[in-house]
Amino acid sequence: MKPSSTTEKKTRSGKQPLDVDAVRGDFPVLHQRIYDDKPLAYLDNAATSQKPSQVIRALVEYYEEYNSNVHRALHFMGDKATARYEESRASTARFINAPGVRNIVFTRGTTESINLVAYSWGRKFVGEGDEIIVTGMEHHSNLVPWQILAAEKNAKIRMASIREDGTLDMDEFRGMLSRRTRIVAVTHMSNVLGTINPVREIASEARSAGACILVDGAQSVPHFPVDVQDLDCDFMAFSSHKMCGPTGAGVLYAREELLEEMSPFLSGGEMISKVRDDHSTWAELPYKFEAGTPNIADVIGMAAAMEYLESVGLEEIHRHEVELTHHAIRRLEEIPGLKVFGRAPERGGAISFEVDGIHPHDLSQYVDREGVAIRAGHLCAQPLMRRLGVSAVSRASLYLYNRPEEIEQLAEAILKAGKFFSHGS
Ligand code: PLP
């Protein structure tokens, strides 16, 4: 994939601020006007991100030029598809600084990656009386698979608390670690509070207690540089669609020794070495975990997205988002009756809030008519909602292409909603 000339310039120039106009030029979807000619302000990036032309082109190229199955076709197009698919694995390894391609399993996304670990690693290594530590800010995807495993094995889920400011209670977490802890499953960045958790420290504590650590990278890998070796985690899960790539593709990073010890998750074609009448042996890593025809086009599209983000610069993206987040919080808090949840000093651009007297669903529908896309609901984090004392929140979530003008559009829309709902409809 070729980066656009504008983004190419930025990479070379190092620490320049992100050229948001140039970035926006890469995203065709952002330029539309909706309803009565309102500019679209897309602020629902934690749910899914938009796709640049570079990614769309990679998908079109695959289908127009070399659509074929991988690993088994003995022809030109099959060779090309296999080469691109495997190059995507190498790009993914580089993107998160994994030791090699054997550490990279392609999945459908974060949810499937975590289920793979809970199923293949968990069913082998978690037993009666063992403990699984999660935090009170986990997405359901990093909680429910562990609950199912715990119920099956008679193991116990322990949930580390969130402090008033939205950070993890590290003292309580340390106190929970024991010889019974098998795994710590923690989100790198909360999709509700924006909190970035101290994953390196958590990994080191977990390791000292003899436990494994899984990091849910769904909201971190798309937004700032993530180095799995530096974090020293055992597993890292993330999704393509939240990082400018297509839906239906994602990644499980795992230490090689663990993948070797784990049993297959799904089985059938592609993941075998030898199939006898009554038993089979498994393919080498990582293919043991990739049964059936993979999602070839979207994996190639995901690698194009990673290359795109690298060409813009992940440091630059993070800096831009942090600045815009601080601006957004300041602006939103000027609105009477609006409360932002989460005050973590280390945070990214997921900003959840409530407005006195307006249900989050009503608010999000109202601002939508003003051209602003935000999310409302429990955000797949019901345990956290209970701790915050609400059943739902509104959430604006930012990405590399968002601008202060869109924050202003949101703020104006909320102020207008305030007047509308206070006068009654
Ligand atoms: N974990 C976190 C923190 C998320 O924000 C999400 C999605 O919103 C997920 C996991 C699940 O990701 P996916 O639906 O792509 O599997």
mmCIF file of N, CA and C in Angstrom, residues 313-393:
data_model
loop_
_atom_site.group_PDB
_atom_site.id
_atom_site.type_symbol
_atom_site.label_atom_id
_atom_site.label_comp_id
_atom_site.label_asym_id
_atom_site.label_seq_id
_atom_site.Cartn_x
_atom_site.Cartn_y
_atom_site.Cartn_z
ATOM 1 N N GLY A 313 1.848 8.023 11.767
ATOM 2 C CA GLY A 313 2.660 8.065 12.989
ATOM 3 C C GLY A 313 1.793 7.872 14.220
ATOM 4 N N LEU A 314 2.001 6.770 14.933
ATOM 5 C CA LEU A 314 1.145 6.494 16.101
ATOM 6 C C LEU A 314 1.386 7.449 17.263
ATOM 7 N N GLU A 315 2.633 7.900 17.398
ATOM 8 C CA GLU A 315 2.919 8.900 18.439
ATOM 9 C C GLU A 315 2.121 10.168 18.156
ATOM 10 N N GLU A 316 2.144 10.568 16.878
ATOM 11 C CA GLU A 316 1.454 11.793 16.476
ATOM 12 C C GLU A 316 -0.056 11.647 16.679
ATOM 13 N N ILE A 317 -0.570 10.459 16.356
ATOM 14 C CA ILE A 317 -2.010 10.211 16.518
ATOM 15 C C ILE A 317 -2.376 10.327 17.993
ATOM 16 N N HIS A 318 -1.565 9.725 18.845
ATOM 17 C CA HIS A 318 -1.852 9.748 20.280
ATOM 18 C C HIS A 318 -1.811 11.184 20.811
ATOM 19 N N ARG A 319 -0.768 11.908 20.421
ATOM 20 C CA ARG A 319 -0.638 13.289 20.893
ATOM 21 C C ARG A 319 -1.851 14.121 20.476
ATOM 22 N N HIS A 320 -2.257 13.948 19.228
ATOM 23 C CA HIS A 320 -3.423 14.681 18.711
ATOM 24 C C HIS A 320 -4.678 14.329 19.510
ATOM 25 N N GLU A 321 -4.856 13.044 19.773
ATOM 26 C CA GLU A 321 -6.080 12.616 20.476
ATOM 27 C C GLU A 321 -6.105 13.103 21.922
ATOM 28 N N VAL A 322 -4.934 13.064 22.565
ATOM 29 C CA VAL A 322 -4.888 13.513 23.969
ATOM 30 C C VAL A 322 -5.229 15.004 24.044
ATOM 31 N N GLU A 323 -4.632 15.785 23.140
ATOM 32 C CA GLU A 323 -4.917 17.224 23.107
ATOM 33 C C GLU A 323 -6.392 17.495 22.864
ATOM 34 N N LEU A 324 -6.943 16.796 21.875
ATOM 35 C CA LEU A 324 -8.352 16.998 21.517
ATOM 36 C C LEU A 324 -9.275 16.531 22.650
ATOM 37 N N THR A 325 -8.865 15.482 23.351
ATOM 38 C CA THR A 325 -9.659 14.970 24.474
ATOM 39 C C THR A 325 -9.723 16.011 25.591
ATOM 40 N N HIS A 326 -8.558 16.602 25.928
ATOM 41 C CA HIS A 326 -8.554 17.625 26.982
ATOM 42 C C HIS A 326 -9.436 18.801 26.577
ATOM 43 N N HIS A 327 -9.319 19.189 25.317
ATOM 44 C CA HIS A 327 -10.148 20.293 24.817
ATOM 45 C C HIS A 327 -11.635 19.913 24.923
ATOM 46 N N ALA A 328 -11.955 18.688 24.512
ATOM 47 C CA ALA A 328 -13.365 18.246 24.493
ATOM 48 C C ALA A 328 -13.941 18.220 25.913
ATOM 49 N N ILE A 329 -13.153 17.712 26.858
ATOM 50 C CA ILE A 329 -13.654 17.627 28.239
ATOM 51 C C ILE A 329 -13.905 19.037 28.790
ATOM 52 N N ARG A 330 -12.933 19.931 28.538
ATOM 53 C CA ARG A 330 -13.117 21.325 29.008
ATOM 54 C C ARG A 330 -14.385 21.923 28.415
ATOM 55 N N ARG A 331 -14.577 21.720 27.121
ATOM 56 C CA ARG A 331 -15.732 22.329 26.432
ATOM 57 C C ARG A 331 -17.039 21.701 26.928
ATOM 58 N N LEU A 332 -17.055 20.388 27.071
ATOM 59 C CA LEU A 332 -18.301 19.722 27.478
ATOM 60 C C LEU A 332 -18.678 20.124 28.902
ATOM 61 N N GLU A 333 -17.654 20.284 29.750
ATOM 62 C CA GLU A 333 -17.960 20.614 31.149
ATOM 63 C C GLU A 333 -18.453 22.061 31.330
ATOM 64 N N GLU A 334 -18.350 22.847 30.290
ATOM 65 C CA GLU A 334 -18.960 24.194 30.362
ATOM 66 C C GLU A 334 -20.481 24.105 30.263
ATOM 67 N N ILE A 335 -20.968 22.963 29.819
ATOM 68 C CA ILE A 335 -22.418 22.817 29.601
ATOM 69 C C ILE A 335 -23.102 22.535 30.936
ATOM 70 N N PRO A 336 -24.082 23.351 31.327
ATOM 71 C CA PRO A 336 -24.732 23.139 32.622
ATOM 72 C C PRO A 336 -25.367 21.750 32.709
ATOM 73 N N GLY A 337 -25.128 21.069 33.838
ATOM 74 C CA GLY A 337 -25.753 19.764 34.063
ATOM 75 C C GLY A 337 -25.024 18.600 33.416
ATOM 76 N N LEU A 338 -23.893 18.887 32.755
ATOM 77 C CA LEU A 338 -23.167 17.776 32.105
ATOM 78 C C LEU A 338 -22.039 17.288 33.013
ATOM 79 N N LYS A 339 -21.963 15.973 33.198
ATOM 80 C CA LYS A 339 -20.910 15.387 34.015
ATOM 81 C C LYS A 339 -20.129 14.355 33.201
ATOM 82 N N VAL A 340 -18.805 14.515 33.182
ATOM 83 C CA VAL A 340 -17.946 13.547 32.476
ATOM 84 C C VAL A 340 -17.510 12.477 33.474
ATOM 85 N N PHE A 341 -17.552 11.209 33.051
ATOM 86 C CA PHE A 341 -17.094 10.113 33.916
ATOM 87 C C PHE A 341 -15.627 9.808 33.608
ATOM 88 N N GLY A 342 -14.811 9.787 34.678
ATOM 89 C CA GLY A 342 -13.417 9.375 34.471
ATOM 90 C C GLY A 342 -12.478 10.561 34.406
ATOM 91 N N ARG A 343 -11.468 10.523 35.268
ATOM 92 C CA ARG A 343 -10.525 11.641 35.401
ATOM 93 C C ARG A 343 -9.104 11.125 35.398
ATOM 94 N N ALA A 344 -8.868 9.966 34.805
ATOM 95 C CA ALA A 344 -7.533 9.369 34.878
ATOM 96 C C ALA A 344 -6.515 10.292 34.220
ATOM 97 N N PRO A 345 -5.346 10.489 34.856
ATOM 98 C CA PRO A 345 -4.346 11.350 34.226
ATOM 99 C C PRO A 345 -3.837 10.765 32.897
ATOM 100 N N GLU A 346 -3.720 9.434 32.843
ATOM 101 C CA GLU A 346 -3.310 8.777 31.587
ATOM 102 C C GLU A 346 -4.579 8.326 30.892
ATOM 103 N N ARG A 347 -4.956 9.010 29.830
ATOM 104 C CA ARG A 347 -6.220 8.629 29.212
ATOM 105 C C ARG A 347 -6.211 8.886 27.709
ATOM 106 N N GLY A 348 -7.130 8.203 27.037
ATOM 107 C CA GLY A 348 -7.333 8.409 25.613
ATOM 108 C C GLY A 348 -8.703 9.007 25.364
ATOM 109 N N GLY A 349 -9.123 8.954 24.110
ATOM 110 C CA GLY A 349 -10.265 9.759 23.675
ATOM 111 C C GLY A 349 -11.636 9.116 23.734
ATOM 112 N N ALA A 350 -11.891 8.238 24.719
ATOM 113 C CA ALA A 350 -13.266 7.757 24.932
ATOM 114 C C ALA A 350 -13.836 8.594 26.080
ATOM 115 N N ILE A 351 -14.820 9.424 25.777
ATOM 116 C CA ILE A 351 -15.329 10.398 26.770
ATOM 117 C C ILE A 351 -16.805 10.104 27.031
ATOM 118 N N SER A 352 -17.087 9.535 28.214
ATOM 119 C CA SER A 352 -18.475 9.211 28.568
ATOM 120 C C SER A 352 -19.025 10.293 29.482
ATOM 121 N N PHE A 353 -20.300 10.583 29.309
ATOM 122 C CA PHE A 353 -20.894 11.655 30.113
ATOM 123 C C PHE A 353 -22.396 11.449 30.254
ATOM 124 N N GLU A 354 -22.956 12.202 31.213
ATOM 125 C CA GLU A 354 -24.418 12.240 31.325
ATOM 126 C C GLU A 354 -24.844 13.699 31.398
ATOM 127 N N VAL A 355 -26.073 13.953 30.983
ATOM 128 C CA VAL A 355 -26.612 15.315 31.042
ATOM 129 C C VAL A 355 -27.903 15.235 31.857
ATOM 130 N N ASP A 356 -27.936 16.061 32.899
ATOM 131 C CA ASP A 356 -29.115 16.092 33.788
ATOM 132 C C ASP A 356 -30.422 16.147 33.020
ATOM 133 N N GLY A 357 -31.311 15.217 33.324
ATOM 134 C CA GLY A 357 -32.662 15.317 32.775
ATOM 135 C C GLY A 357 -32.820 14.811 31.350
ATOM 136 N N ILE A 358 -31.738 14.336 30.724
ATOM 137 C CA ILE A 358 -31.884 13.796 29.356
ATOM 138 C C ILE A 358 -31.337 12.370 29.332
ATOM 139 N N HIS A 359 -32.189 11.430 28.914
ATOM 140 C CA HIS A 359 -31.697 10.051 28.820
ATOM 141 C C HIS A 359 -30.647 9.968 27.710
ATOM 142 N N PRO A 360 -29.567 9.204 27.949
ATOM 143 C CA PRO A 360 -28.514 9.119 26.926
ATOM 144 C C PRO A 360 -29.028 8.727 25.537
ATOM 145 N N HIS A 361 -30.029 7.860 25.468
ATOM 146 C CA HIS A 361 -30.542 7.472 24.151
ATOM 147 C C HIS A 361 -31.230 8.653 23.465
ATOM 148 N N ASP A 362 -32.007 9.417 24.254
ATOM 149 C CA ASP A 362 -32.672 10.596 23.682
ATOM 150 C C ASP A 362 -31.625 11.598 23.199
ATOM 151 N N LEU A 363 -30.583 11.768 24.022
ATOM 152 C CA LEU A 363 -29.545 12.737 23.668
ATOM 153 C C LEU A 363 -28.850 12.326 22.369
ATOM 154 N N SER A 364 -28.515 11.041 22.274
ATOM 155 C CA SER A 364 -27.756 10.642 21.085
ATOM 156 C C SER A 364 -28.634 10.744 19.831
ATOM 157 N N GLN A 365 -29.940 10.483 19.975
ATOM 158 C CA GLN A 365 -30.824 10.646 18.812
ATOM 159 C C GLN A 365 -30.962 12.120 18.444
ATOM 160 N N TYR A 366 -30.990 12.963 19.474
ATOM 161 C CA TYR A 366 -31.147 14.400 19.207
ATOM 162 C C TYR A 366 -29.906 14.944 18.482
ATOM 163 N N VAL A 367 -28.725 14.618 19.021
ATOM 164 C CA VAL A 367 -27.512 15.184 18.407
ATOM 165 C C VAL A 367 -27.268 14.584 17.016
ATOM 166 N N ASP A 368 -27.760 13.383 16.816
ATOM 167 C CA ASP A 368 -27.650 12.779 15.480
ATOM 168 C C ASP A 368 -28.320 13.677 14.428
ATOM 169 N N ARG A 369 -29.496 14.241 14.788
ATOM 170 C CA ARG A 369 -30.212 15.114 13.846
ATOM 171 C C ARG A 369 -29.419 16.395 13.581
ATOM 172 N N GLU A 370 -28.450 16.660 14.453
ATOM 173 C CA GLU A 370 -27.569 17.824 14.244
ATOM 174 C C GLU A 370 -26.278 17.410 13.538
ATOM 175 N N GLY A 371 -26.246 16.176 13.067
ATOM 176 C CA GLY A 371 -25.091 15.709 12.284
ATOM 177 C C GLY A 371 -24.001 15.030 13.095
ATOM 178 N N VAL A 372 -24.259 14.814 14.404
ATOM 179 C CA VAL A 372 -23.194 14.294 15.272
ATOM 180 C C VAL A 372 -23.473 12.839 15.657
ATOM 181 N N ALA A 373 -22.539 11.958 15.342
ATOM 182 C CA ALA A 373 -22.692 10.541 15.693
ATOM 183 C C ALA A 373 -21.955 10.253 16.988
ATOM 184 N N ILE A 374 -22.726 9.956 18.056
ATOM 185 C CA ILE A 374 -22.113 9.489 19.309
ATOM 186 C C ILE A 374 -22.808 8.191 19.701
ATOM 187 N N ARG A 375 -22.345 7.569 20.771
ATOM 188 C CA ARG A 375 -22.915 6.296 21.208
ATOM 189 C C ARG A 375 -23.647 6.512 22.525
ATOM 190 N N ALA A 376 -24.662 5.697 22.770
ATOM 191 C CA ALA A 376 -25.334 5.742 24.078
ATOM 192 C C ALA A 376 -25.690 4.330 24.485
ATOM 193 N N GLY A 377 -25.682 4.088 25.800
ATOM 194 C CA GLY A 377 -26.072 2.767 26.294
ATOM 195 C C GLY A 377 -25.143 2.320 27.399
ATOM 196 N N HIS A 378 -25.108 1.003 27.647
ATOM 197 C CA HIS A 378 -24.204 0.512 28.704
ATOM 198 C C HIS A 378 -22.804 0.259 28.170
ATOM 199 N N LEU A 379 -22.627 0.439 26.890
ATOM 200 C CA LEU A 379 -21.315 0.321 26.233
ATOM 201 C C LEU A 379 -20.651 -1.032 26.501
ATOM 202 N N CYS A 380 -21.469 -2.071 26.615
ATOM 203 C CA CYS A 380 -20.953 -3.428 26.870
ATOM 204 C C CYS A 380 -20.091 -3.450 28.127
ATOM 205 N N ALA A 381 -20.493 -2.670 29.127
ATOM 206 C CA ALA A 381 -19.725 -2.626 30.376
ATOM 207 C C ALA A 381 -20.708 -2.488 31.540
ATOM 208 N N GLN A 382 -21.616 -3.428 31.668
ATOM 209 C CA GLN A 382 -22.651 -3.318 32.706
ATOM 210 C C GLN A 382 -22.077 -3.286 34.131
ATOM 211 N N PRO A 383 -21.057 -4.092 34.458
ATOM 212 C CA PRO A 383 -20.498 -3.979 35.820
ATOM 213 C C PRO A 383 -19.998 -2.559 36.114
ATOM 214 N N LEU A 384 -19.377 -1.925 35.115
ATOM 215 C CA LEU A 384 -18.890 -0.556 35.330
ATOM 216 C C LEU A 384 -20.065 0.418 35.482
ATOM 217 N N MET A 385 -21.112 0.227 34.694
ATOM 218 C CA MET A 385 -22.289 1.108 34.815
ATOM 219 C C MET A 385 -22.823 1.045 36.245
ATOM 220 N N ARG A 386 -22.879 -0.180 36.807
ATOM 221 C CA ARG A 386 -23.387 -0.315 38.189
ATOM 222 C C ARG A 386 -22.498 0.469 39.157
ATOM 223 N N ARG A 387 -21.187 0.384 38.941
ATOM 224 C CA ARG A 387 -20.281 1.105 39.830
ATOM 225 C C ARG A 387 -20.426 2.615 39.667
ATOM 226 N N LEU A 388 -20.738 3.063 38.459
ATOM 227 C CA LEU A 388 -20.926 4.504 38.233
ATOM 228 C C LEU A 388 -22.313 4.955 38.687
ATOM 229 N N GLY A 389 -23.178 3.988 39.002
ATOM 230 C CA GLY A 389 -24.516 4.313 39.481
ATOM 231 C C GLY A 389 -25.460 4.774 38.386
ATOM 232 N N VAL A 390 -25.218 4.296 37.147
ATOM 233 C CA VAL A 390 -26.094 4.679 36.029
ATOM 234 C C VAL A 390 -26.448 3.409 35.249
ATOM 235 N N SER A 391 -27.495 3.503 34.411
ATOM 236 C CA SER A 391 -27.796 2.333 33.584
ATOM 237 C C SER A 391 -27.230 2.522 32.179
ATOM 238 N N ALA A 392 -26.939 3.764 31.854
ATOM 239 C CA ALA A 392 -26.411 4.055 30.512
ATOM 240 C C ALA A 392 -25.671 5.394 30.552
ATOM 241 N N VAL A 393 -24.809 5.603 29.569
ATOM 242 C CA VAL A 393 -24.122 6.891 29.435
ATOM 243 C C VAL A 393 -24.143 7.287 27.957
#
